[in-house]
């Protein structure tokens, strides 16, 4: 049984109004762009999470990177993840 749906929402700047179509599954929403070494601000990550909460209850939302971070510079990857943790 599928419990979590992962959606790459950072690079595509996904229209979050599609989230309710997932139903009662937990959504792991990509908010870190793994195609860029630019570090997302904590404020941006909080805002993206709050925007998603217009469509999903908090217990159904996990903020995450879009995908794997292997191609990023290690320093950028760490800063991105640190900001994501602070935003949560």
Coordinates of C-alpha atoms in Angstrom, one line a residue:
X1 CA 0.0 0.0 0.0
X2 CA 1.3 3.4 -1.0
X3 CA 1.4 5.8 2.0
X4 CA 3.5 8.7 0.7
X5 CA 3.6 10.4 -2.7
X6 CA 6.7 12.4 -3.6
X7 CA 6.3 15.4 -5.8
X8 CA 9.1 17.4 -7.3
X9 CA 7.7 20.9 -6.8
X10 CA 10.7 23.2 -6.7
X11 CA 12.1 23.1 -10.2
X12 CA 8.6 23.0 -11.7
X13 CA 7.2 25.6 -9.4
X14 CA 4.2 23.3 -9.1
X15 CA 0.8 24.9 -8.8
X16 CA -0.1 23.7 -5.3
X17 CA -3.8 23.7 -6.0
X18 CA -3.3 20.1 -7.4
X19 CA -2.4 18.7 -4.0
X20 CA -6.0 17.8 -2.9
X21 CA -6.2 15.4 -5.9
X22 CA -3.8 13.1 -4.0
X23 CA -6.5 12.4 -1.5
X24 CA -5.5 11.2 2.0
X25 CA -2.0 10.2 1.1
X26 CA 1.0 12.0 2.8
X27 CA 2.7 14.4 0.3
X28 CA 6.5 14.7 0.3
X29 CA 6.7 18.1 -1.4
X30 CA 10.0 19.0 -3.1
X31 CA 10.9 22.6 -2.1
X32 CA 14.7 22.5 -2.7
X33 CA 15.8 22.9 -6.3
X34 CA 18.5 20.2 -6.8
X35 CA 19.3 21.7 -10.2
X36 CA 20.9 24.8 -8.6
X37 CA 23.5 25.4 -6.0
X38 CA 21.7 28.6 -4.9
X39 CA 20.5 28.1 -1.4
X40 CA 16.8 28.7 -0.7
X41 CA 16.1 31.1 2.1
X42 CA 14.3 30.0 5.2
X43 CA 11.6 32.6 4.5
X44 CA 11.0 31.1 1.0
X45 CA 10.8 27.6 2.4
X46 CA 8.4 28.6 5.2
X47 CA 6.2 30.4 2.7
X48 CA 6.1 27.4 0.3
X49 CA 5.1 25.2 3.2
X50 CA 2.4 27.6 4.3
X51 CA 1.1 27.7 0.8
X52 CA 0.9 23.9 0.7
X53 CA -1.1 24.0 4.0
X54 CA -3.9 25.8 2.2
X55 CA -4.5 22.5 0.4
X56 CA -3.4 19.8 2.9
X57 CA -3.5 19.4 6.7
X58 CA -0.1 19.5 8.4
X59 CA -0.1 15.8 9.1
X60 CA -0.2 15.1 5.4
X61 CA 2.8 17.3 4.4
X62 CA 6.5 16.6 4.4
X63 CA 8.9 19.2 3.0
X64 CA 11.9 17.7 1.1
X65 CA 14.4 18.2 -1.7
X66 CA 13.1 17.7 -5.2
X67 CA 15.3 14.6 -5.6
X68 CA 18.8 13.4 -4.8
X69 CA 21.4 16.1 -4.1
X70 CA 24.4 14.2 -5.5
X71 CA 25.1 16.7 -8.3
X72 CA 25.2 19.7 -5.9
X73 CA 28.3 21.1 -4.2
X74 CA 28.5 19.6 -0.8
X75 CA 28.5 23.0 0.9
X76 CA 25.4 24.0 -1.0
X77 CA 23.6 20.8 -0.2
X78 CA 24.4 21.2 3.5
X79 CA 23.2 24.8 3.6
X80 CA 20.0 23.8 1.7
X81 CA 19.2 21.0 4.2
X82 CA 20.0 23.2 7.2
X83 CA 17.6 25.9 5.9
X84 CA 15.0 23.2 5.3
X85 CA 15.4 22.0 8.9
X86 CA 15.1 25.5 10.2
X87 CA 12.0 26.2 8.1
X88 CA 10.3 23.0 9.4

